[in-house]
Short mmCIF file of C-alpha atoms in Angstrom, two decimals:
data_model
loop_
_atom_site.label_atom_id
_atom_site.label_comp_id
_atom_site.label_asym_id
_atom_site.label_seq_id
_atom_site.Cartn_x
_atom_site.Cartn_y
_atom_site.Cartn_z
CA UNK A 1478 -3.26 -26.52 -5.42
CA UNK A 1479 -1.13 -24.35 -7.71
CA UNK A 1480 -1.46 -20.56 -7.68
CA UNK A 1481 0.17 -18.41 -10.34
CA UNK A 1482 0.84 -14.91 -8.96
CA UNK A 1483 1.06 -12.21 -11.61
CA UNK A 1484 2.56 -8.86 -10.65
CA UNK A 1485 4.34 -6.09 -12.54
CA UNK A 1486 7.62 -6.81 -10.79
CA UNK A 1487 9.36 -9.99 -9.76
CA UNK A 1488 10.66 -11.27 -6.42
CA UNK A 1489 14.09 -9.71 -6.98
CA UNK A 1490 12.59 -6.24 -7.27
CA UNK A 1491 10.80 -5.71 -3.97
CA UNK A 1492 9.99 -2.09 -4.70
CA UNK A 1493 7.08 -1.57 -2.35
CA UNK A 1494 4.48 -3.05 -0.04
CA UNK A 1495 2.99 -5.42 -2.63
CA UNK A 1496 6.31 -7.07 -3.41
CA UNK A 1497 7.21 -7.38 0.29
CA UNK A 1498 3.81 -8.96 0.93
CA UNK A 1499 4.19 -11.48 -1.90
CA UNK A 1500 7.66 -12.43 -0.70
CA UNK A 1501 6.35 -13.10 2.82
CA UNK A 1502 3.26 -14.90 1.49
CA UNK A 1503 5.32 -17.41 -0.48
CA UNK A 1504 7.72 -17.89 2.43
CA UNK A 1505 4.82 -18.53 4.81
CA UNK A 1506 3.27 -21.11 2.48
CA UNK A 1507 6.58 -22.98 2.27
CA UNK A 1508 7.33 -22.85 6.00
CA UNK A 1509 3.81 -23.90 7.02
CA UNK A 1510 3.92 -26.81 4.54
CA UNK A 1511 0.55 -25.87 3.12
CA UNK A 1512 -0.98 -27.63 0.13
CA UNK A 1513 -0.53 -24.45 -1.91
CA UNK A 1514 2.35 -24.03 -4.34
CA UNK A 1515 2.91 -20.46 -5.53
CA UNK A 1516 4.76 -19.35 -8.63
CA UNK A 1517 5.43 -15.63 -9.03
CA UNK A 1518 5.54 -14.07 -12.49
CA UNK A 1519 6.90 -10.53 -12.70
CA UNK A 1520 9.54 -8.55 -14.53
CA UNK A 1521 12.61 -6.62 -13.61
CA UNK A 1522 11.95 -2.90 -13.42
CA UNK A 1523 11.96 -2.14 -17.15
CA UNK A 1524 10.95 0.97 -19.04
CA UNK A 1525 8.09 0.74 -21.55
CA UNK A 1526 6.80 2.97 -24.31
CA UNK A 1527 3.15 3.99 -24.51
CA UNK A 1528 2.25 1.18 -26.94
CA UNK A 1529 3.76 -1.40 -24.56
CA UNK A 1530 2.01 0.22 -21.60
CA UNK A 1531 -1.31 -0.28 -23.37
CA UNK A 1532 -0.62 -3.77 -24.77
CA UNK A 1533 2.70 -5.48 -24.04
CA UNK A 1534 2.45 -8.41 -26.44
CA UNK A 1535 5.85 -9.88 -25.58
CA UNK A 1536 5.10 -10.13 -21.86
CA UNK A 1537 1.61 -11.46 -22.60
CA UNK A 1538 3.21 -14.31 -24.59
CA UNK A 1539 5.56 -14.99 -21.69
CA UNK A 1540 2.61 -15.24 -19.26
CA UNK A 1541 0.74 -17.58 -21.60
CA UNK A 1542 3.83 -19.80 -21.74
CA UNK A 1543 3.98 -19.69 -17.93
CA UNK A 1544 0.32 -20.74 -17.74
CA UNK A 1545 0.93 -23.68 -20.08
CA UNK A 1546 4.06 -24.76 -18.18
CA UNK A 1547 2.81 -24.34 -14.61
CA UNK A 1548 -0.86 -25.20 -15.27
CA UNK A 1549 -2.22 -23.28 -12.26
CA UNK A 1550 -5.53 -23.97 -10.56
CA UNK A 1551 -5.97 -20.24 -9.87
CA UNK A 1552 -4.35 -17.06 -11.19
CA UNK A 1553 -3.97 -14.31 -8.59
CA UNK A 1554 -3.22 -10.84 -9.97
CA UNK A 1555 -1.80 -7.98 -7.94
CA UNK A 1556 -0.30 -4.73 -9.25
CA UNK A 1557 -0.44 -4.94 -13.04
CA UNK A 1558 -0.74 -2.34 -15.78
CA UNK A 1559 2.88 -1.82 -16.92
CA UNK A 1560 5.02 -3.61 -17.83
CA UNK A 1561 2.43 -6.41 -17.38
CA UNK A 1562 -0.84 -5.72 -19.19
CA UNK A 1563 -4.03 -7.77 -18.58
CA UNK A 1564 -4.39 -9.33 -22.05
CA UNK A 1565 -3.34 -12.77 -20.76
CA UNK A 1566 -6.69 -12.98 -18.96
CA UNK A 1567 -8.55 -13.95 -22.15
CA UNK A 1568 -6.30 -17.00 -22.57
CA UNK A 1569 -6.70 -17.95 -18.89
CA UNK A 1570 -10.49 -17.89 -19.23
CA UNK A 1571 -10.35 -20.02 -22.39
CA UNK A 1572 -8.39 -22.54 -20.28
CA UNK A 1573 -11.06 -22.37 -17.56
CA UNK A 1574 -8.69 -20.95 -14.91
CA UNK A 1575 -10.40 -18.69 -12.32
CA UNK A 1576 -8.81 -15.28 -11.74
CA UNK A 1577 -8.58 -13.42 -8.44
CA UNK A 1578 -7.59 -9.74 -8.52
CA UNK A 1579 -6.19 -8.05 -5.42
CA UNK A 1580 -6.77 -4.30 -5.70
CA UNK A 1581 -4.07 -2.73 -3.53
CA UNK A 1582 -4.69 0.91 -4.39
CA UNK A 1583 -7.23 3.14 -6.16
CA UNK A 1584 -5.64 3.11 -9.62
CA UNK A 1585 -8.47 1.17 -11.27
CA UNK A 1586 -10.97 3.56 -9.71
CA UNK A 1587 -9.06 6.75 -10.53
CA UNK A 1588 -5.93 6.55 -12.71
CA UNK A 1589 -4.45 9.52 -10.84
CA UNK A 1590 -4.64 7.19 -7.78
CA UNK A 1591 -4.68 9.96 -5.14
CA UNK A 1592 -8.51 10.22 -5.03
CA UNK A 1593 -8.09 13.95 -4.26
CA UNK A 1594 -9.44 16.85 -6.34
CA UNK A 1595 -7.58 20.07 -7.11
CA UNK A 1596 -9.70 21.65 -4.37
CA UNK A 1597 -8.27 19.19 -1.81
CA UNK A 1598 -11.53 17.27 -1.55
CA UNK A 1599 -11.67 13.49 -1.29
CA UNK A 1600 -13.32 11.88 -4.33
CA UNK A 1601 -16.51 10.21 -3.11
CA UNK A 1602 -17.93 9.10 -6.44
CA UNK A 1603 -15.66 8.62 -9.46
CA UNK A 1604 -17.68 8.49 -12.68
CA UNK A 1605 -16.59 11.29 -15.02
CA UNK A 1606 -13.44 10.76 -17.07
CA UNK A 1607 -13.36 14.44 -18.02
CA UNK A 1608 -13.54 15.54 -14.39
CA UNK A 1609 -10.70 13.13 -13.60
CA UNK A 1610 -8.48 14.50 -16.37
CA UNK A 1611 -9.17 18.15 -15.55
CA UNK A 1612 -9.63 18.23 -11.78
CA UNK A 1613 -8.06 15.23 -10.04
CA UNK A 1614 -4.53 15.30 -8.69
CA UNK A 1615 -1.71 14.87 -9.44
CA UNK A 1616 -1.79 16.80 -12.71
CA UNK A 1617 0.85 16.44 -15.43
CA UNK A 1618 -0.55 17.85 -18.65
CA UNK A 1619 -3.71 17.29 -20.70
CA UNK A 1620 -2.03 14.90 -23.17
CA UNK A 1621 -0.40 12.72 -20.50
CA UNK A 1622 -3.50 12.67 -18.30
CA UNK A 1623 -5.71 11.77 -21.27
CA UNK A 1624 -3.42 8.90 -22.29
CA UNK A 1625 -3.31 7.70 -18.70
CA UNK A 1626 -7.10 7.69 -18.48
CA UNK A 1627 -7.39 5.87 -21.82
CA UNK A 1628 -4.91 3.19 -20.71
CA UNK A 1629 -6.66 2.68 -17.37
CA UNK A 1630 -10.13 2.53 -18.94
CA UNK A 1631 -9.01 0.03 -21.60
CA UNK A 1632 -7.36 -2.27 -19.04
CA UNK A 1633 -10.30 -1.88 -16.68
CA UNK A 1634 -12.71 -3.26 -19.31
CA UNK A 1635 -10.51 -6.33 -19.80
CA UNK A 1636 -10.21 -6.94 -16.06
CA UNK A 1637 -13.92 -6.44 -15.46
CA UNK A 1638 -14.79 -8.97 -18.16
CA UNK A 1639 -12.46 -11.73 -17.01
CA UNK A 1640 -11.94 -11.74 -13.23
CA UNK A 1641 -14.01 -14.04 -11.02
CA UNK A 1642 -13.33 -12.57 -7.59
CA UNK A 1643 -11.59 -9.60 -5.99
CA UNK A 1644 -9.88 -8.79 -2.72
CA UNK A 1645 -8.97 -5.43 -1.16
CA UNK A 1646 -7.33 -4.54 2.16
CA UNK A 1647 -9.96 -1.98 3.28
CA UNK A 1648 -13.74 -1.62 3.34
CA UNK A 1649 -13.64 1.76 1.58
CA UNK A 1650 -11.76 0.34 -1.40
CA UNK A 1651 -14.00 -2.75 -1.39
CA UNK A 1652 -17.09 -0.57 -1.81
CA UNK A 1653 -15.53 1.33 -4.72
CA UNK A 1654 -14.49 -1.91 -6.47
CA UNK A 1655 -17.96 -3.44 -6.02
CA UNK A 1656 -19.56 -0.37 -7.58
CA UNK A 1657 -17.13 -0.20 -10.51
CA UNK A 1658 -16.65 -3.90 -11.33
CA UNK A 1659 -19.91 -5.61 -10.23
CA UNK A 1660 -18.00 -8.73 -9.23
CA UNK A 1661 -18.06 -10.79 -6.02
CA UNK A 1662 -15.29 -10.05 -3.55
CA UNK A 1663 -14.45 -9.03 -0.02
CA UNK A 1664 -12.10 -7.16 2.29
CA UNK A 1665 -9.06 -9.14 3.40
CA UNK A 1666 -6.96 -6.83 5.62
CA UNK A 1667 -3.20 -6.94 5.37
CA UNK A 1668 -1.29 -9.06 7.89
CA UNK A 1669 1.74 -8.01 9.91
CA UNK A 1670 4.88 -8.36 7.78
CA UNK A 1671 7.49 -7.59 10.45
CA UNK A 1672 7.98 -9.76 13.53
CA UNK A 1673 8.35 -8.00 16.86
CA UNK A 1674 11.79 -7.49 18.38
CA UNK A 1675 11.68 -8.61 22.01
CA UNK A 1676 14.45 -6.13 22.89
CA UNK A 1677 12.17 -3.20 22.09
CA UNK A 1678 12.92 0.00 24.01
CA UNK A 1679 9.68 0.66 25.92
CA UNK A 1680 10.14 4.44 26.14
CA UNK A 1681 11.72 5.12 22.76
CA UNK A 1682 14.18 7.77 21.65
CA UNK A 1683 12.64 9.52 18.64
CA UNK A 1684 9.50 10.19 16.62
CA UNK A 1685 9.51 8.10 13.43
CA UNK A 1686 8.38 8.40 9.83
CA UNK A 1687 8.81 5.47 7.42
CA UNK A 1688 7.84 5.74 3.76
CA UNK A 1689 8.59 7.12 0.33
CA UNK A 1690 9.75 10.73 0.26
CA UNK A 1691 7.21 12.06 -2.21
CA UNK A 1692 4.77 14.98 -1.85
CA UNK A 1693 1.68 12.84 -1.31
CA UNK A 1694 3.17 11.26 1.82
CA UNK A 1695 2.87 14.59 3.68
CA UNK A 1696 6.43 14.71 5.04
CA UNK A 1697 6.67 18.48 4.46
CA UNK A 1698 3.60 18.96 6.68
CA UNK A 1699 5.27 16.78 9.31
CA UNK A 1700 8.49 18.84 9.16
CA UNK A 1701 6.56 22.09 9.56
CA UNK A 1702 4.75 20.62 12.55
CA UNK A 1703 7.97 19.35 14.09
CA UNK A 1704 9.59 22.76 13.58
CA UNK A 1705 6.96 24.32 15.84
CA UNK A 1706 6.98 21.44 18.32
CA UNK A 1707 10.76 21.55 18.73
CA UNK A 1708 10.46 25.05 20.18
CA UNK A 1709 8.43 23.59 23.04
CA UNK A 1710 10.31 20.27 23.15
CA UNK A 1711 13.87 21.12 22.03
CA UNK A 1712 15.29 17.71 22.96
CA UNK A 1713 12.87 15.73 20.76
CA UNK A 1714 14.20 14.05 17.64
CA UNK A 1715 12.58 13.03 14.34
CA UNK A 1716 13.93 10.16 12.26
CA UNK A 1717 12.87 9.88 8.62
CA UNK A 1718 13.38 6.52 6.91
CA UNK A 1719 12.95 6.29 3.15
CA UNK A 1720 13.98 7.80 -0.15
CA UNK A 1721 12.31 9.47 -3.09
CA UNK A 1722 12.12 12.42 -5.42
CA UNK A 1723 11.40 14.89 -2.59
CA UNK A 1724 14.36 13.95 -0.39
CA UNK A 1725 16.62 16.84 -1.42
CA UNK A 1726 13.79 19.36 -1.06
CA UNK A 1727 13.03 18.09 2.44
CA UNK A 1728 16.68 18.16 3.48
CA UNK A 1729 17.02 21.72 2.19
CA UNK A 1730 13.85 22.71 4.03
CA UNK A 1731 15.23 21.52 7.37
CA UNK A 1732 18.54 23.28 6.69
CA UNK A 1733 17.02 26.57 5.55
CA UNK A 1734 14.63 26.69 8.52
CA UNK A 1735 17.22 25.59 11.08
CA UNK A 1736 15.11 22.60 12.11
CA UNK A 1737 17.44 20.68 14.35
CA UNK A 1738 17.25 17.05 15.47
CA UNK A 1739 15.92 15.72 12.15
CA UNK A 1740 17.80 12.74 10.71
CA UNK A 1741 17.31 11.38 7.19
CA UNK A 1742 18.36 7.74 7.19
CA UNK A 1743 17.53 6.72 3.61
CA UNK A 1744 16.21 3.26 2.82
CA UNK A 1745 16.70 0.48 5.36
CA UNK A 1746 16.37 -3.29 5.06
CA UNK A 1747 13.87 -5.30 7.08
CA UNK A 1748 16.34 -6.16 9.85
CA UNK A 1749 17.40 -2.53 10.24
CA UNK A 1750 13.75 -1.44 10.29
CA UNK A 1751 13.03 -3.81 13.17
CA UNK A 1752 15.67 -2.08 15.28
CA UNK A 1753 14.45 1.38 14.26
CA UNK A 1754 10.82 0.64 15.13
CA UNK A 1755 11.87 -0.96 18.41
CA UNK A 1756 13.60 2.17 19.65
CA UNK A 1757 11.07 4.76 18.49
CA UNK A 1758 8.55 6.63 20.63
CA UNK A 1759 5.74 6.46 18.09
CA UNK A 1760 5.23 6.73 14.34
CA UNK A 1761 3.59 9.45 12.26
CA UNK A 1762 1.87 8.69 8.93
CA UNK A 1763 0.82 12.09 7.52
CA UNK A 1764 -0.53 10.83 4.15
CA UNK A 1765 -2.12 13.42 1.89
CA UNK A 1766 -3.67 11.00 -0.60
CA UNK A 1767 -6.18 8.18 -0.12
CA UNK A 1768 -4.20 5.09 0.88
CA UNK A 1769 -5.83 1.68 0.55
CA UNK A 1770 -4.44 0.55 3.90
CA UNK A 1771 -1.16 1.65 5.52
CA UNK A 1772 1.30 -1.17 6.17
CA UNK A 1773 3.76 1.01 8.08
CA UNK A 1774 1.04 1.52 10.69
CA UNK A 1775 0.85 -2.22 11.32
CA UNK A 1776 4.64 -2.39 11.42
CA UNK A 1777 4.81 0.28 14.10
CA UNK A 1778 2.04 -1.33 16.13
CA UNK A 1779 3.75 -4.72 15.90
CA UNK A 1780 6.56 -3.26 18.01
CA UNK A 1781 4.11 -1.89 20.56
CA UNK A 1782 4.43 1.67 19.24
CA UNK A 1783 1.32 3.77 18.80
CA UNK A 1784 0.71 5.90 15.71
CA UNK A 1785 -0.58 9.27 14.56
CA UNK A 1786 -2.10 9.14 11.08
CA UNK A 1787 -4.07 11.35 8.76
CA UNK A 1788 -7.66 10.37 8.06
CA UNK A 1789 -6.80 9.24 4.51
CA UNK A 1790 -5.34 5.84 5.41
CA UNK A 1791 -7.59 2.86 4.82
CA UNK A 1792 -6.90 1.52 8.29
CA UNK A 1793 -8.24 4.73 9.92
CA UNK A 1794 -11.50 3.21 11.20
CA UNK A 1795 -9.65 0.26 12.73
CA UNK A 1796 -7.28 2.62 14.55
CA UNK A 1797 -10.15 4.62 16.01
CA UNK A 1798 -12.40 1.66 16.88
CA UNK A 1799 -9.59 -0.24 18.60
CA UNK A 1800 -8.07 2.90 20.19
CA UNK A 1801 -4.50 2.09 19.20
CA UNK A 1802 -3.57 5.51 17.81
CA UNK A 1803 -4.66 9.07 16.99
CA UNK A 1804 -6.01 10.43 13.71
CA UNK A 1805 -6.38 13.94 12.31
CA UNK A 1806 -7.76 15.65 9.19
CA UNK A 1807 -5.23 15.44 6.34
CA UNK A 1808 -3.09 18.51 5.64
CA UNK A 1809 -4.22 20.01 8.96
CA UNK A 1810 -0.80 20.89 10.36
CA UNK A 1811 -2.19 22.36 13.58
CA UNK A 1812 -4.16 19.16 14.34
CA UNK A 1813 -1.05 17.09 13.66
CA UNK A 1814 0.97 19.28 16.06
CA UNK A 1815 -1.69 18.91 18.74
CA UNK A 1816 -1.65 15.11 18.45
CA UNK A 1817 2.14 14.94 18.64
CA UNK A 1818 2.12 17.18 21.72
CA UNK A 1819 -0.55 14.94 23.30
CA UNK A 1820 1.69 11.90 23.05
CA UNK A 1821 4.81 13.76 24.17
CA UNK A 1822 3.18 15.39 27.18
CA UNK A 1823 0.64 12.78 28.25
CA UNK A 1824 2.35 9.46 29.10
CA UNK A 1825 -0.92 8.01 30.41
CA UNK A 1826 -2.62 8.48 27.04
CA UNK A 1827 0.36 6.96 25.23
CA UNK A 1828 0.38 3.98 27.61
CA UNK A 1829 -3.37 3.48 27.18
CA UNK A 1830 -3.07 3.37 23.39
CA UNK A 1831 -0.12 0.97 23.59
CA UNK A 1832 -2.03 -1.24 26.03
CA UNK A 1833 -4.76 -1.76 23.41
CA UNK A 1834 -2.36 -2.85 20.67
CA UNK A 1835 -1.94 -6.62 21.48
CA UNK A 1836 -5.66 -7.39 21.29
CA UNK A 1837 -5.93 -5.58 17.97
CA UNK A 1838 -2.88 -7.31 16.50
CA UNK A 1839 -4.20 -10.73 17.48
CA UNK A 1840 -6.47 -10.51 14.43
CA UNK A 1841 -3.62 -9.50 12.09
CA UNK A 1842 -1.47 -12.63 12.09
CA UNK A 1843 -0.23 -14.11 8.84
CA UNK A 1844 -1.81 -17.39 9.90
CA UNK A 1845 -5.31 -15.86 10.01
CA UNK A 1846 -4.71 -14.03 6.76
CA UNK A 1847 -3.48 -17.17 4.99
CA UNK A 1848 -6.47 -19.24 6.17
CA UNK A 1849 -8.90 -16.71 4.68
CA UNK A 1850 -6.92 -16.52 1.44
CA UNK A 1851 -6.86 -20.31 1.15
CA UNK A 1852 -10.67 -20.37 1.50
CA UNK A 1853 -10.97 -17.99 -1.45
CA UNK A 1854 -8.78 -20.24 -3.61
CA UNK A 1855 -10.63 -23.41 -2.58
CA UNK A 1856 -14.04 -21.90 -3.29
CA UNK A 1857 -12.95 -20.83 -6.77
CA UNK A 1858 -11.45 -24.22 -7.58
CA UNK A 1859 -14.55 -25.96 -6.23
CA UNK A 1860 -16.78 -23.72 -8.32
CA UNK A 1861 -14.80 -24.60 -11.46
CA UNK A 1862 -14.37 -28.28 -10.58
#
């Protein structure tokens, strides 16, 4: 069975969680000697003008050529929109090829993607384009936000018309997609992408944040919380892994407020991350936008390290139900401080949460994930056979 993966970016440009997942997915299929052959179509990180963002005819022709050459049984789409636009789907349907779409974020629900209003309220029901342009965050300007909404709406109509099935990593996103697309689909949670290091330091040396350094990740809230906590726990350290447009602002904030014991490590490769997770005390994920899942949470748990996360991560319910971490209301700095203090001052609580991790992770193996994904492909091929 041949599966053509279509994503904005190719395997040489592993920019984020989607690209890391696809890389591991293809590797797993090859190592397990499955009957599935993947081919990944994506582009290098290229800039596009607004016309190309709406309809990139050159890349569409390239995808059509790829379809004719590879002759896939199924096309599986991930993050597309620019530079890849969805116009190839019409050709795929003419060829009778079923299309699966994995929604990995809320972009095709709300083009702003945060699912937060300018009053800091979570969007529960996204129907009004005008409300989105005027009141959803982040805001750029009326012209940009209008063009963004037009682009998303245009692509959304094409996707809705042509896809056969959808997947999402969380139940909340699944419900939104069902309501907006009226297509069959299901939740397929993300698997663990990092393997555990057996030399993990059980106690840990520092509190850890891993992620992009951008405002929506809530790192500034974390630094403010740590500033207060360090007065009570002066020997505690905070390591921040990642890069982004907010890095300089965050570094200046720690300097100007004399926040000691904060280390900015920049981006790290997968091997370096394994060592960093292994020697941490626990991870903090202070997201201030609605995340579809939260892969860094699984990464931390895979090294036996509990987590503190805001209530905007898609994995929130799983964390609470399986008692593997603590959650708090997003942007609530005081609640975040209280949770950090709980883990620093209550070793029994920390041990209890860590004790629950193995049973939870037993359901998150790549093997289980791949079996469920294979069933989706087989059902689609059988339906079209």
